[in-house]
Structures are given as C-alpha cells and as structure tokens.
mmCIF file of C-alpha atoms in Angstrom:
data_model
loop_
_atom_site.group_PDB
_atom_site.id
_atom_site.type_symbol
_atom_site.label_atom_id
_atom_site.label_comp_id
_atom_site.label_asym_id
_atom_site.label_seq_id
_atom_site.Cartn_x
_atom_site.Cartn_y
_atom_site.Cartn_z
ATOM 1 C CA UNK L 1 9.969 -28.140 -13.106
ATOM 2 C CA UNK L 2 7.621 -29.647 -15.673
ATOM 3 C CA UNK L 3 6.143 -32.973 -14.595
ATOM 4 C CA UNK L 4 5.856 -35.806 -17.084
ATOM 5 C CA UNK L 5 3.490 -37.711 -14.790
ATOM 6 C CA UNK L 6 1.067 -36.662 -12.053
ATOM 7 C CA UNK L 7 2.341 -37.339 -8.540
ATOM 8 C CA UNK L 8 0.049 -38.565 -5.786
ATOM 9 C CA UNK L 9 -0.915 -35.700 -3.501
ATOM 10 C CA UNK L 10 -0.700 -32.883 -6.026
ATOM 11 C CA UNK L 11 -3.772 -30.762 -6.701
ATOM 12 C CA UNK L 12 -4.109 -31.994 -10.290
ATOM 13 C CA UNK L 13 -3.419 -35.653 -9.504
ATOM 14 C CA UNK L 14 -7.091 -36.560 -9.001
ATOM 15 C CA UNK L 15 -8.077 -34.870 -12.264
ATOM 16 C CA UNK L 16 -5.268 -36.591 -14.169
ATOM 17 C CA UNK L 17 -6.410 -39.966 -12.857
ATOM 18 C CA UNK L 18 -10.054 -39.232 -13.704
ATOM 19 C CA UNK L 19 -9.147 -38.238 -17.271
ATOM 20 C CA UNK L 20 -7.052 -41.377 -17.750
ATOM 21 C CA UNK L 21 -9.712 -43.699 -16.353
ATOM 22 C CA UNK L 22 -12.698 -42.147 -18.158
ATOM 23 C CA UNK L 23 -10.888 -41.978 -21.494
ATOM 24 C CA UNK L 24 -9.971 -45.646 -21.104
ATOM 25 C CA UNK L 25 -13.637 -46.502 -20.493
ATOM 26 C CA UNK L 26 -14.755 -44.484 -23.518
ATOM 27 C CA UNK L 27 -12.351 -46.503 -25.681
ATOM 28 C CA UNK L 28 -14.139 -49.742 -24.702
ATOM 29 C CA UNK L 29 -17.661 -48.496 -25.369
ATOM 30 C CA UNK L 30 -18.713 -46.492 -22.307
ATOM 31 C CA UNK L 31 -20.448 -43.118 -22.631
ATOM 32 C CA UNK L 32 -18.801 -40.174 -20.936
ATOM 33 C CA UNK L 33 -20.973 -38.718 -18.182
ATOM 34 C CA UNK L 34 -23.087 -35.903 -19.614
ATOM 35 C CA UNK L 35 -24.961 -34.962 -16.445
ATOM 36 C CA UNK L 36 -22.582 -36.059 -13.706
ATOM 37 C CA UNK L 37 -18.937 -36.745 -14.679
ATOM 38 C CA UNK L 38 -18.762 -39.604 -12.156
ATOM 39 C CA UNK L 39 -21.828 -41.397 -13.562
ATOM 40 C CA UNK L 40 -20.781 -43.492 -16.577
ATOM 41 C CA UNK L 41 -23.089 -45.639 -18.687
ATOM 42 C CA UNK L 42 -22.843 -48.421 -21.248
ATOM 43 C CA UNK L 43 -25.492 -50.252 -23.268
ATOM 44 C CA UNK L 44 -24.622 -53.067 -25.660
ATOM 45 C CA UNK L 45 -25.675 -56.596 -26.603
ATOM 46 C CA UNK L 46 -24.878 -57.777 -23.059
ATOM 47 C CA UNK L 47 -27.329 -55.318 -21.511
ATOM 48 C CA UNK L 48 -27.115 -52.155 -19.419
ATOM 49 C CA UNK L 49 -24.141 -51.282 -17.213
ATOM 50 C CA UNK L 50 -24.007 -48.287 -14.854
ATOM 51 C CA UNK L 51 -20.713 -47.314 -13.227
ATOM 52 C CA UNK L 52 -20.273 -44.816 -10.391
ATOM 53 C CA UNK L 53 -16.730 -43.531 -9.921
ATOM 54 C CA UNK L 54 -15.231 -41.933 -6.814
ATOM 55 C CA UNK L 55 -11.462 -41.504 -7.271
ATOM 56 C CA UNK L 56 -10.433 -45.191 -7.562
ATOM 57 C CA UNK L 57 -13.519 -46.727 -5.906
ATOM 58 C CA UNK L 58 -16.135 -47.855 -8.411
ATOM 59 C CA UNK L 59 -19.597 -49.285 -7.969
ATOM 60 C CA UNK L 60 -21.197 -51.286 -10.780
ATOM 61 C CA UNK L 61 -24.796 -52.285 -11.302
ATOM 62 C CA UNK L 62 -26.823 -53.524 -14.237
ATOM 63 C CA UNK L 63 -27.328 -56.765 -16.130
ATOM 64 C CA UNK L 64 -25.106 -59.659 -15.029
ATOM 65 C CA UNK L 65 -23.512 -60.254 -18.431
ATOM 66 C CA UNK L 66 -22.857 -56.544 -18.865
ATOM 67 C CA UNK L 67 -21.142 -56.360 -15.467
ATOM 68 C CA UNK L 68 -18.907 -59.340 -16.245
ATOM 69 C CA UNK L 69 -18.015 -57.948 -19.659
ATOM 70 C CA UNK L 70 -17.319 -54.496 -18.232
ATOM 71 C CA UNK L 71 -15.012 -55.801 -15.515
ATOM 72 C CA UNK L 72 -13.097 -57.953 -18.001
ATOM 73 C CA UNK L 73 -12.518 -54.923 -20.231
ATOM 74 C CA UNK L 74 -11.329 -52.822 -17.289
ATOM 75 C CA UNK L 75 -9.010 -55.599 -16.093
ATOM 76 C CA UNK L 76 -7.185 -55.416 -19.417
ATOM 77 C CA UNK L 77 -6.210 -51.809 -18.682
ATOM 78 C CA UNK L 78 -5.869 -51.571 -14.878
ATOM 79 C CA UNK L 79 -5.061 -53.677 -11.861
ATOM 80 C CA UNK L 80 -8.482 -54.311 -10.329
ATOM 81 C CA UNK L 81 -9.626 -55.748 -7.010
ATOM 82 C CA UNK L 82 -13.216 -56.969 -7.369
ATOM 83 C CA UNK L 83 -15.671 -57.178 -4.480
ATOM 84 C CA UNK L 84 -18.889 -58.897 -5.505
ATOM 85 C CA UNK L 85 -20.657 -58.263 -2.202
ATOM 86 C CA UNK L 86 -20.740 -54.546 -1.445
ATOM 87 C CA UNK L 87 -20.715 -53.911 2.299
ATOM 88 C CA UNK L 88 -19.548 -50.290 2.376
ATOM 89 C CA UNK L 89 -19.215 -47.444 -0.090
ATOM 90 C CA UNK L 90 -18.143 -43.834 0.547
ATOM 91 C CA UNK L 91 -18.414 -44.285 4.299
ATOM 92 C CA UNK L 92 -21.903 -45.803 4.209
ATOM 93 C CA UNK L 93 -22.815 -49.314 5.309
ATOM 94 C CA UNK L 94 -25.017 -50.967 2.665
ATOM 95 C CA UNK L 95 -27.200 -53.955 3.588
ATOM 96 C CA UNK L 96 -30.213 -55.662 2.076
ATOM 97 C CA UNK L 97 -33.325 -57.113 3.676
ATOM 98 C CA UNK L 98 -35.155 -60.279 2.733
ATOM 99 C CA UNK L 99 -37.596 -58.158 0.723
ATOM 100 C CA UNK L 100 -34.723 -56.829 -1.378
ATOM 101 C CA UNK L 101 -34.728 -53.397 0.263
ATOM 102 C CA UNK L 102 -31.379 -51.591 0.325
ATOM 103 C CA UNK L 103 -30.557 -50.115 3.732
ATOM 104 C CA UNK L 104 -27.986 -47.319 3.961
ATOM 105 C CA UNK L 105 -26.620 -46.280 7.363
ATOM 106 C CA UNK L 106 -23.370 -45.145 9.015
ATOM 107 C CA UNK L 107 -22.591 -47.130 12.196
ATOM 108 C CA UNK L 108 -18.906 -46.198 12.231
ATOM 109 C CA UNK L 109 -19.784 -42.471 12.275
ATOM 110 C CA UNK L 110 -21.862 -42.983 15.409
ATOM 111 C CA UNK L 111 -18.953 -44.844 16.976
ATOM 112 C CA UNK L 112 -16.656 -41.932 16.191
ATOM 113 C CA UNK L 113 -19.208 -39.518 17.655
ATOM 114 C CA UNK L 114 -19.545 -41.626 20.792
ATOM 115 C CA UNK L 115 -15.776 -41.869 21.292
ATOM 116 C CA UNK L 116 -15.462 -38.086 21.067
ATOM 117 C CA UNK L 117 -18.369 -37.061 23.308
ATOM 118 C CA UNK L 118 -19.366 -40.009 25.495
ATOM 119 C CA UNK L 119 -17.510 -38.777 28.585
ATOM 120 C CA UNK L 120 -19.017 -35.286 28.304
ATOM 121 C CA UNK L 121 -22.539 -36.616 27.828
ATOM 122 C CA UNK L 122 -22.276 -38.979 30.803
ATOM 123 C CA UNK L 123 -20.851 -36.254 33.046
ATOM 124 C CA UNK L 124 -23.266 -33.411 32.242
ATOM 125 C CA UNK L 125 -26.405 -35.030 30.890
ATOM 126 C CA UNK L 126 -26.733 -38.236 32.821
ATOM 127 C CA UNK L 127 -29.708 -36.969 34.847
ATOM 128 C CA UNK L 128 -31.717 -35.799 31.823
ATOM 129 C CA UNK L 129 -34.220 -37.945 29.981
ATOM 130 C CA UNK L 130 -34.026 -38.766 26.315
ATOM 131 C CA UNK L 131 -35.100 -35.823 24.167
ATOM 132 C CA UNK L 132 -37.890 -36.403 21.663
ATOM 133 C CA UNK L 133 -36.349 -33.974 19.146
ATOM 134 C CA UNK L 134 -32.742 -33.148 18.207
ATOM 135 C CA UNK L 135 -33.180 -29.428 18.991
ATOM 136 C CA UNK L 136 -35.263 -27.303 21.347
ATOM 137 C CA UNK L 137 -38.722 -26.694 19.801
ATOM 138 C CA UNK L 138 -39.490 -23.123 18.732
ATOM 139 C CA UNK L 139 -35.955 -22.015 19.608
ATOM 140 C CA UNK L 140 -33.475 -20.421 17.223
ATOM 141 C CA UNK L 141 -29.761 -20.083 17.747
ATOM 142 C CA UNK L 142 -28.195 -16.690 17.099
ATOM 143 C CA UNK L 143 -24.649 -15.700 16.325
ATOM 144 C CA UNK L 144 -22.449 -14.738 19.245
ATOM 145 C CA UNK L 145 -22.391 -11.014 19.926
ATOM 146 C CA UNK L 146 -19.381 -9.102 21.168
ATOM 147 C CA UNK L 147 -18.954 -9.366 24.927
ATOM 148 C CA UNK L 148 -20.861 -12.653 25.320
ATOM 149 C CA UNK L 149 -19.160 -15.595 26.955
ATOM 150 C CA UNK L 150 -17.571 -17.816 24.329
ATOM 151 C CA UNK L 151 -16.116 -21.295 24.406
ATOM 152 C CA UNK L 152 -12.463 -21.847 25.205
ATOM 153 C CA UNK L 153 -10.175 -22.680 22.247
ATOM 154 C CA UNK L 154 -10.197 -26.371 23.214
ATOM 155 C CA UNK L 155 -13.994 -26.429 23.480
ATOM 156 C CA UNK L 156 -14.355 -24.552 20.192
ATOM 157 C CA UNK L 157 -12.177 -27.156 18.466
ATOM 158 C CA UNK L 158 -14.324 -29.940 19.909
ATOM 159 C CA UNK L 159 -17.447 -28.024 18.853
ATOM 160 C CA UNK L 160 -16.218 -27.857 15.239
ATOM 161 C CA UNK L 161 -15.403 -31.557 15.349
ATOM 162 C CA UNK L 162 -18.914 -32.437 16.555
ATOM 163 C CA UNK L 163 -20.639 -30.274 13.940
ATOM 164 C CA UNK L 164 -18.399 -31.726 11.211
ATOM 165 C CA UNK L 165 -19.397 -35.284 12.143
ATOM 166 C CA UNK L 166 -23.083 -34.314 12.226
ATOM 167 C CA UNK L 167 -22.791 -32.680 8.800
ATOM 168 C CA UNK L 168 -21.451 -35.940 7.387
ATOM 169 C CA UNK L 169 -24.417 -37.802 8.888
ATOM 170 C CA UNK L 170 -26.875 -35.279 7.463
ATOM 171 C CA UNK L 171 -25.339 -35.443 4.001
ATOM 172 C CA UNK L 172 -25.603 -39.223 3.729
ATOM 173 C CA UNK L 173 -28.342 -40.751 5.880
ATOM 174 C CA UNK L 174 -29.932 -38.397 8.447
ATOM 175 C CA UNK L 175 -32.021 -35.623 6.878
ATOM 176 C CA UNK L 176 -33.992 -35.319 10.127
ATOM 177 C CA UNK L 177 -30.923 -33.694 11.715
ATOM 178 C CA UNK L 178 -30.441 -31.180 8.886
ATOM 179 C CA UNK L 179 -32.041 -28.068 10.394
ATOM 180 C CA UNK L 180 -30.467 -28.511 13.825
ATOM 181 C CA UNK L 181 -27.033 -29.070 12.290
ATOM 182 C CA UNK L 182 -27.455 -26.094 9.951
ATOM 183 C CA UNK L 183 -28.047 -23.807 12.919
ATOM 184 C CA UNK L 184 -25.025 -25.184 14.768
ATOM 185 C CA UNK L 185 -22.776 -24.767 11.725
ATOM 186 C CA UNK L 186 -23.329 -20.989 11.756
ATOM 187 C CA UNK L 187 -21.173 -20.775 14.889
ATOM 188 C CA UNK L 188 -18.143 -22.676 13.619
ATOM 189 C CA UNK L 189 -15.914 -19.631 14.053
ATOM 190 C CA UNK L 190 -17.092 -18.640 17.531
ATOM 191 C CA UNK L 191 -19.734 -20.302 19.726
ATOM 192 C CA UNK L 192 -21.012 -19.840 23.260
ATOM 193 C CA UNK L 193 -22.417 -22.239 25.828
ATOM 194 C CA UNK L 194 -25.940 -21.990 24.390
ATOM 195 C CA UNK L 195 -24.556 -23.424 21.129
ATOM 196 C CA UNK L 196 -22.596 -25.996 23.130
ATOM 197 C CA UNK L 197 -25.694 -27.188 24.971
ATOM 198 C CA UNK L 198 -27.648 -27.507 21.734
ATOM 199 C CA UNK L 199 -24.755 -29.428 20.160
ATOM 200 C CA UNK L 200 -24.798 -31.945 23.007
ATOM 201 C CA UNK L 201 -28.561 -32.298 22.626
ATOM 202 C CA UNK L 202 -28.265 -33.073 18.893
ATOM 203 C CA UNK L 203 -25.427 -35.539 19.523
ATOM 204 C CA UNK L 204 -27.348 -37.308 22.252
ATOM 205 C CA UNK L 205 -30.410 -37.599 20.003
ATOM 206 C CA UNK L 206 -28.266 -38.936 17.156
ATOM 207 C CA UNK L 207 -26.675 -41.580 19.383
ATOM 208 C CA UNK L 208 -30.062 -42.638 20.803
ATOM 209 C CA UNK L 209 -31.487 -43.020 17.277
ATOM 210 C CA UNK L 210 -28.491 -44.481 15.482
ATOM 211 C CA UNK L 211 -30.586 -47.380 14.179
ATOM 212 C CA UNK L 212 -32.202 -44.966 11.696
ATOM 213 C CA UNK L 213 -31.144 -44.701 8.069
ATOM 214 C CA UNK L 214 -32.343 -44.539 4.477
ATOM 215 C CA UNK L 215 -34.233 -47.498 3.009
ATOM 216 C CA UNK L 216 -34.376 -47.855 -0.785
ATOM 217 C CA UNK L 217 -37.216 -50.055 -1.995
ATOM 218 C CA UNK L 218 -36.747 -52.076 -5.206
ATOM 219 C CA UNK L 219 -38.644 -51.100 -8.332
ATOM 220 C CA UNK L 220 -38.523 -53.716 -11.063
ATOM 221 C CA UNK L 221 -40.576 -51.718 -13.544
ATOM 222 C CA UNK L 222 -38.275 -49.104 -15.097
ATOM 223 C CA UNK L 223 -41.291 -47.471 -16.717
ATOM 224 C CA UNK L 224 -42.850 -46.709 -13.333
ATOM 225 C CA UNK L 225 -40.530 -44.001 -11.992
ATOM 226 C CA UNK L 226 -42.101 -41.003 -10.295
ATOM 227 C CA UNK L 227 -40.202 -37.970 -9.040
ATOM 228 C CA UNK L 228 -41.598 -35.665 -6.387
ATOM 229 C CA UNK L 229 -40.262 -32.487 -4.805
ATOM 230 C CA UNK L 230 -41.474 -31.212 -1.428
ATOM 231 C CA UNK L 231 -40.423 -27.665 -0.498
ATOM 232 C CA UNK L 232 -40.931 -25.295 2.399
ATOM 233 C CA UNK L 233 -39.597 -21.962 3.645
ATOM 234 C CA UNK L 234 -39.529 -20.249 7.030
ATOM 235 C CA UNK L 235 -39.951 -16.531 6.344
ATOM 236 C CA UNK L 236 -37.171 -14.465 7.993
ATOM 237 C CA UNK L 237 -36.116 -17.546 9.933
ATOM 238 C CA UNK L 238 -32.555 -16.314 10.386
ATOM 239 C CA UNK L 239 -32.784 -13.929 13.342
ATOM 240 C CA UNK L 240 -29.425 -12.317 12.577
ATOM 241 C CA UNK L 241 -29.737 -11.570 8.857
ATOM 242 C CA UNK L 242 -33.543 -11.850 8.486
ATOM 243 C CA UNK L 243 -33.044 -14.182 5.553
ATOM 244 C CA UNK L 244 -35.543 -16.991 5.083
ATOM 245 C CA UNK L 245 -34.703 -20.646 5.636
ATOM 246 C CA UNK L 246 -35.590 -23.054 2.841
ATOM 247 C CA UNK L 247 -35.812 -26.825 2.891
ATOM 248 C CA UNK L 248 -36.494 -29.368 0.186
ATOM 249 C CA UNK L 249 -36.717 -33.127 -0.280
ATOM 250 C CA UNK L 250 -36.589 -35.032 -3.568
ATOM 251 C CA UNK L 251 -38.398 -38.370 -3.648
ATOM 252 C CA UNK L 252 -37.877 -41.148 -6.179
ATOM 253 C CA UNK L 253 -41.155 -43.027 -5.856
ATOM 254 C CA UNK L 254 -41.464 -43.167 -2.043
ATOM 255 C CA UNK L 255 -37.770 -42.928 -1.181
ATOM 256 C CA UNK L 256 -36.007 -39.676 -0.241
ATOM 257 C CA UNK L 257 -32.847 -39.416 -2.348
ATOM 258 C CA UNK L 258 -31.921 -35.757 -1.890
ATOM 259 C CA UNK L 259 -32.491 -33.078 0.750
ATOM 260 C CA UNK L 260 -31.229 -29.665 1.727
ATOM 261 C CA UNK L 261 -31.645 -27.101 4.499
ATOM 262 C CA UNK L 262 -30.045 -23.679 4.073
ATOM 263 C CA UNK L 263 -30.548 -19.916 4.239
ATOM 264 C CA UNK L 264 -31.647 -18.148 1.098
ATOM 265 C CA UNK L 265 -29.042 -15.992 -0.620
ATOM 266 C CA UNK L 266 -31.031 -12.753 -0.241
ATOM 267 C CA UNK L 267 -33.724 -11.265 1.989
ATOM 268 C CA UNK L 268 -37.264 -11.876 0.740
ATOM 269 C CA UNK L 269 -40.135 -9.475 1.426
ATOM 270 C CA UNK L 270 -42.954 -11.929 2.146
ATOM 271 C CA UNK L 271 -43.656 -15.550 2.982
ATOM 272 C CA UNK L 272 -45.036 -16.040 -0.536
ATOM 273 C CA UNK L 273 -41.820 -14.796 -2.090
ATOM 274 C CA UNK L 274 -39.751 -16.969 0.259
ATOM 275 C CA UNK L 275 -41.760 -20.059 -0.719
ATOM 276 C CA UNK L 276 -41.506 -19.192 -4.417
ATOM 277 C CA UNK L 277 -37.725 -18.846 -4.234
ATOM 278 C CA UNK L 278 -37.496 -22.133 -2.315
ATOM 279 C CA UNK L 279 -39.579 -23.865 -5.009
ATOM 280 C CA UNK L 280 -37.397 -22.488 -7.788
ATOM 281 C CA UNK L 281 -34.182 -23.577 -6.069
ATOM 282 C CA UNK L 282 -35.599 -27.023 -5.322
ATOM 283 C CA UNK L 283 -36.514 -27.506 -8.973
ATOM 284 C CA UNK L 284 -32.785 -27.552 -9.783
ATOM 285 C CA UNK L 285 -32.373 -30.742 -7.753
ATOM 286 C CA UNK L 286 -35.479 -32.298 -9.297
ATOM 287 C CA UNK L 287 -34.308 -31.518 -12.826
ATOM 288 C CA UNK L 288 -30.832 -32.906 -12.091
ATOM 289 C CA UNK L 289 -32.260 -36.234 -10.903
ATOM 290 C CA UNK L 290 -34.506 -36.426 -13.965
ATOM 291 C CA UNK L 291 -31.518 -35.838 -16.258
ATOM 292 C CA UNK L 292 -29.498 -38.541 -14.484
ATOM 293 C CA UNK L 293 -32.309 -41.065 -14.949
ATOM 294 C CA UNK L 294 -32.777 -40.124 -18.596
ATOM 295 C CA UNK L 295 -29.028 -40.512 -19.164
ATOM 296 C CA UNK L 296 -29.184 -44.152 -18.011
ATOM 297 C CA UNK L 297 -32.229 -44.757 -20.275
ATOM 298 C CA UNK L 298 -34.885 -44.644 -17.565
ATOM 299 C CA UNK L 299 -38.071 -42.756 -18.291
ATOM 300 C CA UNK L 300 -39.633 -40.539 -15.642
ATOM 301 C CA UNK L 301 -43.408 -40.217 -15.544
ATOM 302 C CA UNK L 302 -44.611 -36.698 -16.334
ATOM 303 C CA UNK L 303 -45.651 -34.376 -14.945
ATOM 304 C CA UNK L 304 -43.302 -34.428 -11.973
ATOM 305 C CA UNK L 305 -45.023 -33.248 -8.794
ATOM 306 C CA UNK L 306 -43.954 -30.300 -6.657
ATOM 307 C CA UNK L 307 -45.701 -29.942 -3.283
ATOM 308 C CA UNK L 308 -45.798 -26.598 -1.481
ATOM 309 C CA UNK L 309 -47.958 -25.200 1.327
ATOM 310 C CA UNK L 310 -48.407 -21.659 -0.021
ATOM 311 C CA UNK L 311 -51.276 -20.760 -2.344
ATOM 312 C CA UNK L 312 -49.709 -17.408 -3.255
ATOM 313 C CA UNK L 313 -46.544 -19.062 -4.561
ATOM 314 C CA UNK L 314 -48.642 -21.366 -6.748
ATOM 315 C CA UNK L 315 -50.601 -18.431 -8.158
ATOM 316 C CA UNK L 316 -47.340 -16.638 -9.022
ATOM 317 C CA UNK L 317 -46.709 -19.353 -11.602
ATOM 318 C CA UNK L 318 -49.528 -17.883 -13.665
ATOM 319 C CA UNK L 319 -47.781 -15.474 -16.024
ATOM 320 C CA UNK L 320 -50.969 -13.449 -16.495
ATOM 321 C CA UNK L 321 -51.515 -12.437 -12.868
ATOM 322 C CA UNK L 322 -49.652 -10.907 -9.957
ATOM 323 C CA UNK L 323 -47.075 -8.978 -11.965
ATOM 324 C CA UNK L 324 -47.406 -5.750 -9.988
ATOM 325 C CA UNK L 325 -46.275 -7.414 -6.753
ATOM 326 C CA UNK L 326 -43.564 -9.637 -8.200
ATOM 327 C CA UNK L 327 -41.594 -7.278 -10.446
ATOM 328 C CA UNK L 328 -38.718 -7.111 -7.975
ATOM 329 C CA UNK L 329 -38.095 -10.885 -7.981
ATOM 330 C CA UNK L 330 -35.026 -11.844 -9.992
ATOM 331 C CA UNK L 331 -35.880 -13.325 -13.366
ATOM 332 C CA UNK L 332 -33.762 -16.431 -12.796
ATOM 333 C CA UNK L 333 -36.311 -17.606 -10.207
ATOM 334 C CA UNK L 334 -39.071 -17.648 -12.836
ATOM 335 C CA UNK L 335 -37.617 -20.454 -14.929
ATOM 336 C CA UNK L 336 -39.969 -22.955 -13.291
ATOM 337 C CA UNK L 337 -42.899 -21.333 -15.156
ATOM 338 C CA UNK L 338 -41.692 -22.847 -18.425
ATOM 339 C CA UNK L 339 -41.862 -26.377 -17.014
ATOM 340 C CA UNK L 340 -45.321 -25.762 -15.597
ATOM 341 C CA UNK L 341 -46.572 -24.420 -18.917
ATOM 342 C CA UNK L 342 -45.322 -27.429 -20.923
ATOM 343 C CA UNK L 343 -46.707 -29.871 -18.321
ATOM 344 C CA UNK L 344 -43.307 -31.175 -17.243
ATOM 345 C CA UNK L 345 -44.034 -30.132 -13.650
ATOM 346 C CA UNK L 346 -47.296 -29.973 -11.743
ATOM 347 C CA UNK L 347 -47.324 -27.776 -8.638
ATOM 348 C CA UNK L 348 -49.856 -28.780 -5.989
ATOM 349 C CA UNK L 349 -50.825 -27.528 -2.547
ATOM 350 C CA UNK L 350 -50.069 -29.567 0.553
ATOM 351 C CA UNK L 351 -51.195 -28.773 4.082
ATOM 352 C CA UNK L 352 -48.499 -27.538 6.443
ATOM 353 C CA UNK L 353 -48.919 -30.491 8.811
ATOM 354 C CA UNK L 354 -48.292 -32.844 5.858
ATOM 355 C CA UNK L 355 -45.327 -30.947 4.420
ATOM 356 C CA UNK L 356 -42.308 -33.096 5.235
ATOM 357 C CA UNK L 357 -39.889 -30.290 4.238
ATOM 358 C CA UNK L 358 -41.107 -28.345 7.269
ATOM 359 C CA UNK L 359 -38.668 -30.395 9.350
ATOM 360 C CA UNK L 360 -35.786 -28.816 7.402
ATOM 361 C CA UNK L 361 -36.691 -25.187 8.140
ATOM 362 C CA UNK L 362 -37.516 -24.963 11.848
ATOM 363 C CA UNK L 363 -37.328 -26.756 15.214
ATOM 364 C CA UNK L 364 -40.642 -28.574 15.495
ATOM 365 C CA UNK L 365 -42.644 -29.900 18.404
ATOM 366 C CA UNK L 366 -42.114 -33.635 19.141
ATOM 367 C CA UNK L 367 -45.383 -34.874 17.607
ATOM 368 C CA UNK L 368 -44.921 -33.086 14.292
ATOM 369 C CA UNK L 369 -41.200 -33.825 14.217
ATOM 370 C CA UNK L 370 -41.742 -37.577 14.582
ATOM 371 C CA UNK L 371 -44.457 -37.499 11.902
ATOM 372 C CA UNK L 372 -42.162 -35.884 9.341
ATOM 373 C CA UNK L 373 -39.046 -37.810 10.375
ATOM 374 C CA UNK L 374 -40.832 -41.119 9.777
ATOM 375 C CA UNK L 375 -41.193 -40.127 6.091
ATOM 376 C CA UNK L 376 -37.456 -39.492 5.765
ATOM 377 C CA UNK L 377 -35.586 -42.065 7.847
ATOM 378 C CA UNK L 378 -36.482 -45.628 8.810
ATOM 379 C CA UNK L 379 -35.443 -47.892 11.639
ATOM 380 C CA UNK L 380 -32.962 -50.390 10.240
ATOM 381 C CA UNK L 381 -32.795 -53.834 11.776
ATOM 382 C CA UNK L 382 -29.389 -55.416 12.185
ATOM 383 C CA UNK L 383 -28.445 -57.586 9.241
ATOM 384 C CA UNK L 384 -25.215 -59.071 7.974
ATOM 385 C CA UNK L 385 -26.354 -59.532 4.399
ATOM 386 C CA UNK L 386 -24.374 -57.166 2.123
ATOM 387 C CA UNK L 387 -25.659 -55.753 -1.126
ATOM 388 C CA UNK L 388 -25.514 -58.347 -3.891
ATOM 389 C CA UNK L 389 -23.830 -56.115 -6.415
ATOM 390 C CA UNK L 390 -20.324 -55.480 -7.649
ATOM 391 C CA UNK L 391 -17.758 -52.941 -6.530
ATOM 392 C CA UNK L 392 -14.093 -52.757 -7.385
ATOM 393 C CA UNK L 393 -10.940 -50.811 -6.651
ATOM 394 C CA UNK L 394 -8.482 -49.756 -9.338
ATOM 395 C CA UNK L 395 -4.800 -49.610 -8.519
ATOM 396 C CA UNK L 396 -2.492 -47.536 -10.689
#
C-alpha cells in the first residue's frame, strides 16, 4: 500500500513531521539548521530568535519581541500550547537562581533509580559507609570469561536497567559518573557479581549525591565567548582489548557543555599516540560547538584553547619534527595541525593533577576525584523558580 499521509508510529513518521515543521518555519523567515538540523535561527527587525526542536517539543529563546512574533507565526500554521515558564525539557529539570544561573538536574531519574534498587541497597549495603567515589580506585572491570559465575537472567535484566538509567544521567547532567558507567556498560550482555557489586556502588554514590547537576552562568556580553577543550587518555586502559581510554570535556567560558568517555577505535602504540588521538577526536566536539555559535551569530574568541598533559602529543603538532615515529598514525588524526597553524586553536600543557578529563579515563582516588568533579558538577540548592523562557508543544 502507498500511504498518502504518515501514520504515527511508523519509522518515517518523525522525519515527515520534521520536514513539514521545518519547511513551514522557513516559509516565515527562519533559517534551516546548517550545523544541527534541530537548531533553527531567525534574525529580523524584532531581534534574534533561536528555536530548538525535539519532535514536537520546542524551546525558544532570544529577544522578547522576536519570541512573540515567532510564536504568533507558528500559531497560524499549527495548534500550539505555550508554556512561558520552562520547568522541564527532555527529561531535565531546569531552574534558575537569584543570580540568574540556570541549574539543570534530573530528580525524577534518581527517583526511578531509587524505586528500582532501594530494597537491594538496604539489604546488602546497609552496614557500609558512604563511598567517596562512584567506583573502586585503581580497579578496572574486565569482561566475563567462560566458566566464571554470571548473573541470573533476572539479575542481568536488572543490571541492564541500572546501567541504562546511569547512562541517561551521564549524558545529561552527571559527567563525574561517566568512566564508571562506561566500564559497567561493557558487560551489558553478560555480567558477574564483581560487575554487580560495582553497579550497586555507583548507584549508591549517585543517590547520595543527587543534589549535583550542571550550572550554566549567564553571559550578557556575546562578544566574550571562550571555548576550551580538556582531553586525556589512559594508555591501554582496556585490559581486555588493550585499547586506550579517552576522555574529553568542552567548556563554554567556565561551564562544561559536552563530555565523553570511551575506548579508542584502535590500539595505540604509546601514551603519546593515545593522547594525540584523544586530542584529535575531541577537536570534533570543539569545532561543532564553535559552528553552532557562529550559526546563531555569536563570535567565539580565537584561538580556542586545548589543554593536554602530554608534551609529546603537543610536539607532534609541529609538521617539521617527529615524522619518523608518527608515520603509522592515520592521516585523519592530523587535521588538527591545520587549525594550530592558522591560530584557530592553541594547544597548551596542563599538569595531570589539574587535568579535569582525567576523571573520564580512570577510577581515581577520593581526593583527586573530588577535585575534578567539583569542576564538572555543582551542588544545586532546592528552588521552585522555573526558567523564565518560552517553550511550546505543537499538536498535529
């Protein structure tokens, strides 16, 4: 059968809706997203308007007159429910402080985590004290080998559920849990009781620190935007494959807005090579953020700063030296040299104890973990003041 209209639930339904909505916005003066298809921009006599689209949930920000004009234009084409005070978006609670800081956290995710695991934690871990870190310092989980005791099917299902909830926390508001959750996620297919114990430790830490989240500080001067990338790599950190673990954090001024902890795609032959690959991969995130800001007419101060704690990786950026030992490195990792040469990026050395990305590559001791975590997540005081912005829902 050939469909004349997209039906809700079909694979192409979401795309059909996106095409209809974006084309309608383009007809009333919006610019189609060049960098991110869900980031849509408009600039006219009323001012600047930025629209973020997720299926039929939209978030608007910009000049007041531009917001009012944009909503009126959209109302002419779609049935719209407008919410002027944004309390929640994409599963995140959004509040503001008296200083105008935007606080992003996920209280309902912690509630879901507590409902799933509270009985187990009270039964097995009641006698233990609060852990200072989410995972055991200097300990690495390994994949289950044949013949080792594995979890029962019911426990394995619960294990996957717990890791899935933690992954959602890490993606949105808890970068300090990224490395511990990454290790746990490697045993989604089959886990043993060592993995289970570490999962309960991470969950207990998350529940004890659920007041933490991301705090975005206001910046009124659009001309004062600085981007910074902090990268790190743990050479051969994966005990099973001997691949290195890389971590990176992107800062907009002093606020972390992007982070990642993952294994590298191939085995590297030295710590310098591992750090160099991590820096090259992290530059993709930095460049993406810069392009998004440029798309909405915000200028980023140049050069952008990349911090790394490996002198050898910095020296590899010099095209005139080190060729004999770096010939085997894939050419697509060398693209960062172009940005260094034209002064778009400045790579600088940072001491290991000050490298915040270190928390994303290994299980640290409590003192160092708390030092790095304080630069990523912040304690959020309870507040009932929602974000003074505009969000709306479109009904087809």
